[in-house]
């Protein structure tokens, strides 16, 4: 173990590599702005400067190695003054439209300025100098006058996602993360995953907010019926917006809060996750039996669809034709449920709550409009935005009694909720396909080879005549590696699940921001806990799904299913 002192107290550590890690391990506060435990430390913001007994100069704690015998001081007047003056300099170049900023209340800079009581006294020479708000993407807004040059968006986009859309350009006061040729983000190869917005410590890159529009819809209904749907991964993360822990399950409170906001019905995207399994499983069996294009690729992740359309159009035939569960639910609501309820589709507004910024972009697709040309999903809110709405309306989330989803479009099984985790769609599909094709239950429902955080997971399942080879790939950079291997003939599979974000939807770019290093593991556990506790854990046992086939769709891949539950892609 390394022995050291912090503020004259003795400590030792076996795991900490840097001074910052040693301080965090021992609950000693060191301010940071550019640091995030899921990214590489870069030592740019200079807020974590500390004094040590080695050399005279203060050193950045995030990039300075912990050494035996080091004496660290984090609370001297010299350190505190340096934090204050660095914060003052950051403020001088920062567009402080805090009151209307998407990050208001969850901004790391705001918290630091408040904590240190920093006065905004430097002249604002650089304010508005970049003069650029890029709202071209339906998913994201970039306001570079709010950028603090932490480099986190650049790292998220290149290191984590392998997309390289943003890079730091210019020096000193002219430094700024830019797209190639400074193009509006919509004109780049950006897939709208939102990783940049998740890691932005301030409001320089944020989700393209629909909070105000949703408020308007809820407060001025004018006879319209407002339906909400909530994605699998929202229920293990929304709790973090209210001070609970990652992975804490708050399905019932979330539904109750949405009712309080004024929704007329709350449906569950999980219902159509179960329905997706019926359609996608049947599509796979059909492709295998009839020599269709293989491997078949899942199609529920909109960042992934964007990636295929923009960068790998040669793989479009491999994509399952199934709409995403979000798309299926909205389609059912507007094209079937509305008629059953005796209302016009135009008088129904569907608000979907998703862990994902790319879902906003998916909802605007021409292929996902009703016959009269209105979007089937009217509004997409991220989990973060739902948190904002609940807070704005002063709903006391933590003291709400649990509420249930409305049926039948609120009924779901354990197979549906695991869609939120990487590997979940595959596991859910196998639970059903195995049982339907081989007419016997899978030996175990917990199919562990496709669980966990490994970038590319593979499994082979004896499937009657054939050995079914499957793979699960998550995080855009791993996906690009996998596709390279597939093109080179180095891998061979029948069915592959792709999720653009690390961990799957639980790691979506629209989920509550977290400064911990284990939030993904904890959210993942939360999802599997829900699955374990469900009455049924197989999609084909969902009674409401069975019913909708009996009453309307007839069977998977029927003519009606093709019209309302399937889609096509742009090449
Ligand atoms: Fe997902 Fe999906 S699981 S894509 O990861 O198939 O966003 O949570 O809603 O649509 O169901 C996201 C999550 C989500 C869809 C489902
Ligand atoms: Fe990069 Fe994703 Fe942000 Fe686009 S949304 S700039 S791909 S991190």
PDB file of N, CA, C and O and ligand atoms in Angstrom, residues 229-234 269-270 272-274 276 299-302 323-327 353-356 359 362 416-421 425 499 504-506 511 527, ligand 1:
ATOM      1  N   UNK A 229     -45.716   7.241 -22.754  1.00  0.00           N
ATOM      2  CA  UNK A 229     -45.127   5.897 -22.704  1.00  0.00           C
ATOM      3  C   UNK A 229     -43.725   6.047 -22.114  1.00  0.00           C
ATOM      4  O   UNK A 229     -43.078   7.077 -22.304  1.00  0.00           O
ATOM      5  N   UNK A 230     -43.280   5.038 -21.371  1.00  0.00           N
ATOM      6  CA  UNK A 230     -41.969   5.132 -20.725  1.00  0.00           C
ATOM      7  C   UNK A 230     -41.098   3.933 -21.092  1.00  0.00           C
ATOM      8  O   UNK A 230     -41.532   2.792 -21.020  1.00  0.00           O
ATOM      9  N   UNK A 231     -39.865   4.201 -21.442  1.00  0.00           N
ATOM     10  CA  UNK A 231     -38.925   3.173 -21.889  1.00  0.00           C
ATOM     11  C   UNK A 231     -38.444   2.307 -20.718  1.00  0.00           C
ATOM     12  O   UNK A 231     -38.468   2.748 -19.569  1.00  0.00           O
ATOM     13  N   UNK A 232     -37.972   1.095 -21.028  1.00  0.00           N
ATOM     14  CA  UNK A 232     -37.464   0.203 -19.974  1.00  0.00           C
ATOM     15  C   UNK A 232     -36.443   0.872 -19.047  1.00  0.00           C
ATOM     16  O   UNK A 232     -36.552   0.774 -17.819  1.00  0.00           O
ATOM     17  N   UNK A 233     -35.468   1.560 -19.626  1.00  0.00           N
ATOM     18  CA  UNK A 233     -34.339   2.045 -18.816  1.00  0.00           C
ATOM     19  C   UNK A 233     -34.659   3.284 -17.970  1.00  0.00           C
ATOM     20  O   UNK A 233     -33.845   3.697 -17.150  1.00  0.00           O
ATOM     21  N   UNK A 234     -35.833   3.883 -18.171  1.00  0.00           N
ATOM     22  CA  UNK A 234     -36.143   5.095 -17.398  1.00  0.00           C
ATOM     23  C   UNK A 234     -36.363   4.776 -15.921  1.00  0.00           C
ATOM     24  O   UNK A 234     -36.005   5.557 -15.046  1.00  0.00           O
ATOM     25  N   UNK A 269     -43.678   1.325 -22.739  1.00  0.00           N
ATOM     26  CA  UNK A 269     -42.935   0.890 -23.924  1.00  0.00           C
ATOM     27  C   UNK A 269     -42.589  -0.592 -23.792  1.00  0.00           C
ATOM     28  O   UNK A 269     -42.383  -1.286 -24.790  1.00  0.00           O
ATOM     29  N   UNK A 270     -42.535  -1.086 -22.549  1.00  0.00           N
ATOM     30  CA  UNK A 270     -42.258  -2.515 -22.337  1.00  0.00           C
ATOM     31  C   UNK A 270     -43.290  -3.406 -23.018  1.00  0.00           C
ATOM     32  O   UNK A 270     -42.969  -4.523 -23.431  1.00  0.00           O
ATOM     33  N   UNK A 272     -44.642  -3.012 -25.906  1.00  0.00           N
ATOM     34  CA  UNK A 272     -44.226  -3.242 -27.292  1.00  0.00           C
ATOM     35  C   UNK A 272     -42.830  -3.837 -27.380  1.00  0.00           C
ATOM     36  O   UNK A 272     -42.440  -4.330 -28.440  1.00  0.00           O
ATOM     37  N   UNK A 273     -42.076  -3.807 -26.282  1.00  0.00           N
ATOM     38  CA  UNK A 273     -40.823  -4.569 -26.282  1.00  0.00           C
ATOM     39  C   UNK A 273     -41.190  -6.056 -26.378  1.00  0.00           C
ATOM     40  O   UNK A 273     -40.619  -6.801 -27.175  1.00  0.00           O
ATOM     41  N   UNK A 274     -42.182  -6.482 -25.605  1.00  0.00           N
ATOM     42  CA  UNK A 274     -42.667  -7.865 -25.716  1.00  0.00           C
ATOM     43  C   UNK A 274     -43.181  -8.153 -27.126  1.00  0.00           C
ATOM     44  O   UNK A 274     -42.906  -9.214 -27.695  1.00  0.00           O
ATOM     45  N   UNK A 276     -42.265  -6.673 -29.843  1.00  0.00           N
ATOM     46  CA  UNK A 276     -41.092  -6.706 -30.723  1.00  0.00           C
ATOM     47  C   UNK A 276     -40.506  -8.111 -30.774  1.00  0.00           C
ATOM     48  O   UNK A 276     -40.119  -8.603 -31.835  1.00  0.00           O
ATOM     49  N   UNK A 299     -33.093  -3.706 -34.496  1.00  0.00           N
ATOM     50  CA  UNK A 299     -33.392  -2.395 -35.080  1.00  0.00           C
ATOM     51  C   UNK A 299     -34.014  -1.425 -34.085  1.00  0.00           C
ATOM     52  O   UNK A 299     -34.597  -0.424 -34.469  1.00  0.00           O
ATOM     53  N   UNK A 300     -33.896  -1.700 -32.774  1.00  0.00           N
ATOM     54  CA  UNK A 300     -34.604  -0.843 -31.826  1.00  0.00           C
ATOM     55  C   UNK A 300     -33.807   0.388 -31.422  1.00  0.00           C
ATOM     56  O   UNK A 300     -34.372   1.378 -30.988  1.00  0.00           O
ATOM     57  N   UNK A 301     -32.488   0.366 -31.593  1.00  0.00           N
ATOM     58  CA  UNK A 301     -31.657   1.486 -31.127  1.00  0.00           C
ATOM     59  C   UNK A 301     -31.525   2.516 -32.255  1.00  0.00           C
ATOM     60  O   UNK A 301     -30.933   2.241 -33.299  1.00  0.00           O
ATOM     61  N   UNK A 302     -32.062   3.731 -32.061  1.00  0.00           N
ATOM     62  CA  UNK A 302     -32.079   4.699 -33.165  1.00  0.00           C
ATOM     63  C   UNK A 302     -30.703   5.265 -33.507  1.00  0.00           C
ATOM     64  O   UNK A 302     -30.462   5.650 -34.656  1.00  0.00           O
ATOM     65  N   UNK A 323     -40.137  -1.958 -36.314  1.00  0.00           N
ATOM     66  CA  UNK A 323     -39.970  -0.641 -35.702  1.00  0.00           C
ATOM     67  C   UNK A 323     -39.453  -0.848 -34.287  1.00  0.00           C
ATOM     68  O   UNK A 323     -39.593  -1.930 -33.714  1.00  0.00           O
ATOM     69  N   UNK A 324     -38.944   0.216 -33.703  1.00  0.00           N
ATOM     70  CA  UNK A 324     -38.537   0.116 -32.304  1.00  0.00           C
ATOM     71  C   UNK A 324     -39.797   0.015 -31.453  1.00  0.00           C
ATOM     72  O   UNK A 324     -40.885   0.377 -31.903  1.00  0.00           O
ATOM     73  N   UNK A 325     -39.661  -0.461 -30.226  1.00  0.00           N
ATOM     74  CA  UNK A 325     -40.822  -0.477 -29.334  1.00  0.00           C
ATOM     75  C   UNK A 325     -41.481   0.909 -29.197  1.00  0.00           C
ATOM     76  O   UNK A 325     -42.711   0.997 -29.150  1.00  0.00           O
ATOM     77  N   UNK A 326     -40.683   1.979 -29.162  1.00  0.00           N
ATOM     78  CA  UNK A 326     -41.293   3.324 -29.127  1.00  0.00           C
ATOM     79  C   UNK A 326     -42.196   3.508 -30.345  1.00  0.00           C
ATOM     80  O   UNK A 326     -43.338   3.943 -30.243  1.00  0.00           O
ATOM     81  N   UNK A 327     -41.662   3.165 -31.529  1.00  0.00           N
ATOM     82  CA  UNK A 327     -42.417   3.345 -32.764  1.00  0.00           C
ATOM     83  C   UNK A 327     -43.667   2.463 -32.798  1.00  0.00           C
ATOM     84  O   UNK A 327     -44.730   2.897 -33.230  1.00  0.00           O
ATOM     85  N   UNK A 353     -41.158   8.922 -23.058  1.00  0.00           N
ATOM     86  CA  UNK A 353     -40.051   9.229 -22.159  1.00  0.00           C
ATOM     87  C   UNK A 353     -38.958   8.199 -22.371  1.00  0.00           C
ATOM     88  O   UNK A 353     -39.183   7.002 -22.177  1.00  0.00           O
ATOM     89  N   UNK A 354     -37.808   8.645 -22.801  1.00  0.00           N
ATOM     90  CA  UNK A 354     -36.751   7.750 -23.265  1.00  0.00           C
ATOM     91  C   UNK A 354     -35.407   8.106 -22.619  1.00  0.00           C
ATOM     92  O   UNK A 354     -35.157   9.276 -22.323  1.00  0.00           O
ATOM     93  N   UNK A 355     -34.533   7.130 -22.460  1.00  0.00           N
ATOM     94  CA  UNK A 355     -33.193   7.409 -21.921  1.00  0.00           C
ATOM     95  C   UNK A 355     -32.267   7.979 -22.989  1.00  0.00           C
ATOM     96  O   UNK A 355     -31.071   8.071 -22.778  1.00  0.00           O
ATOM     97  N   UNK A 356     -32.827   8.366 -24.116  1.00  0.00           N
ATOM     98  CA  UNK A 356     -32.069   8.471 -25.350  1.00  0.00           C
ATOM     99  C   UNK A 356     -32.378   9.774 -26.073  1.00  0.00           C
ATOM    100  O   UNK A 356     -33.539  10.131 -26.228  1.00  0.00           O
ATOM    101  N   UNK A 359     -33.838   9.126 -29.849  1.00  0.00           N
ATOM    102  CA  UNK A 359     -35.261   8.816 -30.006  1.00  0.00           C
ATOM    103  C   UNK A 359     -36.039  10.035 -30.495  1.00  0.00           C
ATOM    104  O   UNK A 359     -37.083   9.918 -31.119  1.00  0.00           O
ATOM    105  N   UNK A 362     -35.595   9.836 -34.133  1.00  0.00           N
ATOM    106  CA  UNK A 362     -36.406   8.726 -34.661  1.00  0.00           C
ATOM    107  C   UNK A 362     -37.867   9.158 -34.829  1.00  0.00           C
ATOM    108  O   UNK A 362     -38.503   8.869 -35.854  1.00  0.00           O
ATOM    109  N   UNK A 416     -39.256  -7.938 -21.321  1.00  0.00           N
ATOM    110  CA  UNK A 416     -39.327  -6.596 -21.912  1.00  0.00           C
ATOM    111  C   UNK A 416     -38.397  -5.630 -21.193  1.00  0.00           C
ATOM    112  O   UNK A 416     -37.680  -4.846 -21.820  1.00  0.00           O
ATOM    113  N   UNK A 417     -38.379  -5.714 -19.873  1.00  0.00           N
ATOM    114  CA  UNK A 417     -37.603  -4.710 -19.133  1.00  0.00           C
ATOM    115  C   UNK A 417     -36.105  -4.865 -19.401  1.00  0.00           C
ATOM    116  O   UNK A 417     -35.356  -3.889 -19.434  1.00  0.00           O
ATOM    117  N   UNK A 418     -35.675  -6.114 -19.660  1.00  0.00           N
ATOM    118  CA  UNK A 418     -34.228  -6.286 -19.878  1.00  0.00           C
ATOM    119  C   UNK A 418     -33.751  -5.689 -21.202  1.00  0.00           C
ATOM    120  O   UNK A 418     -32.552  -5.592 -21.440  1.00  0.00           O
ATOM    121  N   UNK A 419     -34.675  -5.245 -22.047  1.00  0.00           N
ATOM    122  CA  UNK A 419     -34.281  -4.487 -23.249  1.00  0.00           C
ATOM    123  C   UNK A 419     -33.374  -3.307 -22.865  1.00  0.00           C
ATOM    124  O   UNK A 419     -32.578  -2.845 -23.671  1.00  0.00           O
ATOM    125  N   UNK A 420     -33.531  -2.817 -21.654  1.00  0.00           N
ATOM    126  CA  UNK A 420     -32.761  -1.652 -21.209  1.00  0.00           C
ATOM    127  C   UNK A 420     -31.278  -1.934 -21.038  1.00  0.00           C
ATOM    128  O   UNK A 420     -30.466  -1.014 -20.996  1.00  0.00           O
ATOM    129  N   UNK A 421     -30.904  -3.211 -20.888  1.00  0.00           N
ATOM    130  CA  UNK A 421     -29.494  -3.582 -20.703  1.00  0.00           C
ATOM    131  C   UNK A 421     -28.918  -4.144 -21.998  1.00  0.00           C
ATOM    132  O   UNK A 421     -29.620  -4.818 -22.746  1.00  0.00           O
ATOM    133  N   UNK A 425     -32.195  -7.578 -25.370  1.00  0.00           N
ATOM    134  CA  UNK A 425     -33.060  -7.920 -26.501  1.00  0.00           C
ATOM    135  C   UNK A 425     -32.757  -9.350 -26.930  1.00  0.00           C
ATOM    136  O   UNK A 425     -33.663 -10.148 -27.183  1.00  0.00           O
ATOM    137  N   UNK A 499     -26.381  -1.979 -29.620  1.00  0.00           N
ATOM    138  CA  UNK A 499     -26.819  -0.806 -28.853  1.00  0.00           C
ATOM    139  C   UNK A 499     -25.668   0.197 -28.893  1.00  0.00           C
ATOM    140  O   UNK A 499     -24.533  -0.139 -28.561  1.00  0.00           O
ATOM    141  N   UNK A 504     -25.966  -0.332 -23.062  1.00  0.00           N
ATOM    142  CA  UNK A 504     -27.315  -0.323 -23.634  1.00  0.00           C
ATOM    143  C   UNK A 504     -28.047   0.939 -23.210  1.00  0.00           C
ATOM    144  O   UNK A 504     -27.420   1.945 -22.857  1.00  0.00           O
ATOM    145  N   UNK A 505     -29.378   0.879 -23.200  1.00  0.00           N
ATOM    146  CA  UNK A 505     -30.170   2.098 -22.910  1.00  0.00           C
ATOM    147  C   UNK A 505     -29.931   2.658 -21.513  1.00  0.00           C
ATOM    148  O   UNK A 505     -30.106   3.858 -21.308  1.00  0.00           O
ATOM    149  N   UNK A 506     -29.537   1.821 -20.557  1.00  0.00           N
ATOM    150  CA  UNK A 506     -29.243   2.351 -19.217  1.00  0.00           C
ATOM    151  C   UNK A 506     -28.109   3.375 -19.276  1.00  0.00           C
ATOM    152  O   UNK A 506     -27.974   4.209 -18.399  1.00  0.00           O
ATOM    153  N   UNK A 511     -30.060   9.904 -20.163  1.00  0.00           N
ATOM    154  CA  UNK A 511     -30.266   9.472 -18.774  1.00  0.00           C
ATOM    155  C   UNK A 511     -29.703  10.518 -17.814  1.00  0.00           C
ATOM    156  O   UNK A 511     -28.867  11.354 -18.210  1.00  0.00           O
ATOM    157  N   UNK A 527     -32.325  -3.344 -13.358  1.00  0.00           N
ATOM    158  CA  UNK A 527     -33.127  -3.922 -14.449  1.00  0.00           C
ATOM    159  C   UNK A 527     -33.298  -5.436 -14.247  1.00  0.00           C
ATOM    160  O   UNK A 527     -34.405  -5.967 -14.341  1.00  0.00           O
TER     161      UNK A 527
HETATM  162 FE1  LIG B   1     -34.351   1.431 -25.238  1.00  0.00          FE
HETATM  163 FE2  LIG B   1     -36.091   0.222 -26.612  1.00  0.00          FE
HETATM  164  S1  LIG B   1     -34.818  -0.739 -25.009  1.00  0.00           S
HETATM  165  S2  LIG B   1     -34.268   1.240 -27.527  1.00  0.00           S
HETATM  166  O1  LIG B   1     -32.646   0.654 -25.381  1.00  0.00           O
HETATM  167  O2  LIG B   1     -35.965  -1.284 -27.800  1.00  0.00           O
HETATM  168  O3  LIG B   1     -34.225   4.334 -25.723  1.00  0.00           O
HETATM  169  O4  LIG B   1     -34.828   1.793 -22.357  1.00  0.00           O
HETATM  170  O5  LIG B   1     -37.175   2.330 -25.043  1.00  0.00           O
HETATM  171  O6  LIG B   1     -37.918   1.813 -28.399  1.00  0.00           O
HETATM  172  O7  LIG B   1     -38.448  -0.987 -25.246  1.00  0.00           O
HETATM  173  C1  LIG B   1     -34.178   3.255 -25.409  1.00  0.00           C
HETATM  174  C2  LIG B   1     -34.558   1.694 -23.397  1.00  0.00           C
HETATM  175  C3  LIG B   1     -36.286   1.687 -25.405  1.00  0.00           C
HETATM  176  C4  LIG B   1     -37.268   1.140 -27.746  1.00  0.00           C
HETATM  177  C5  LIG B   1     -37.620  -0.537 -25.801  1.00  0.00           C
END
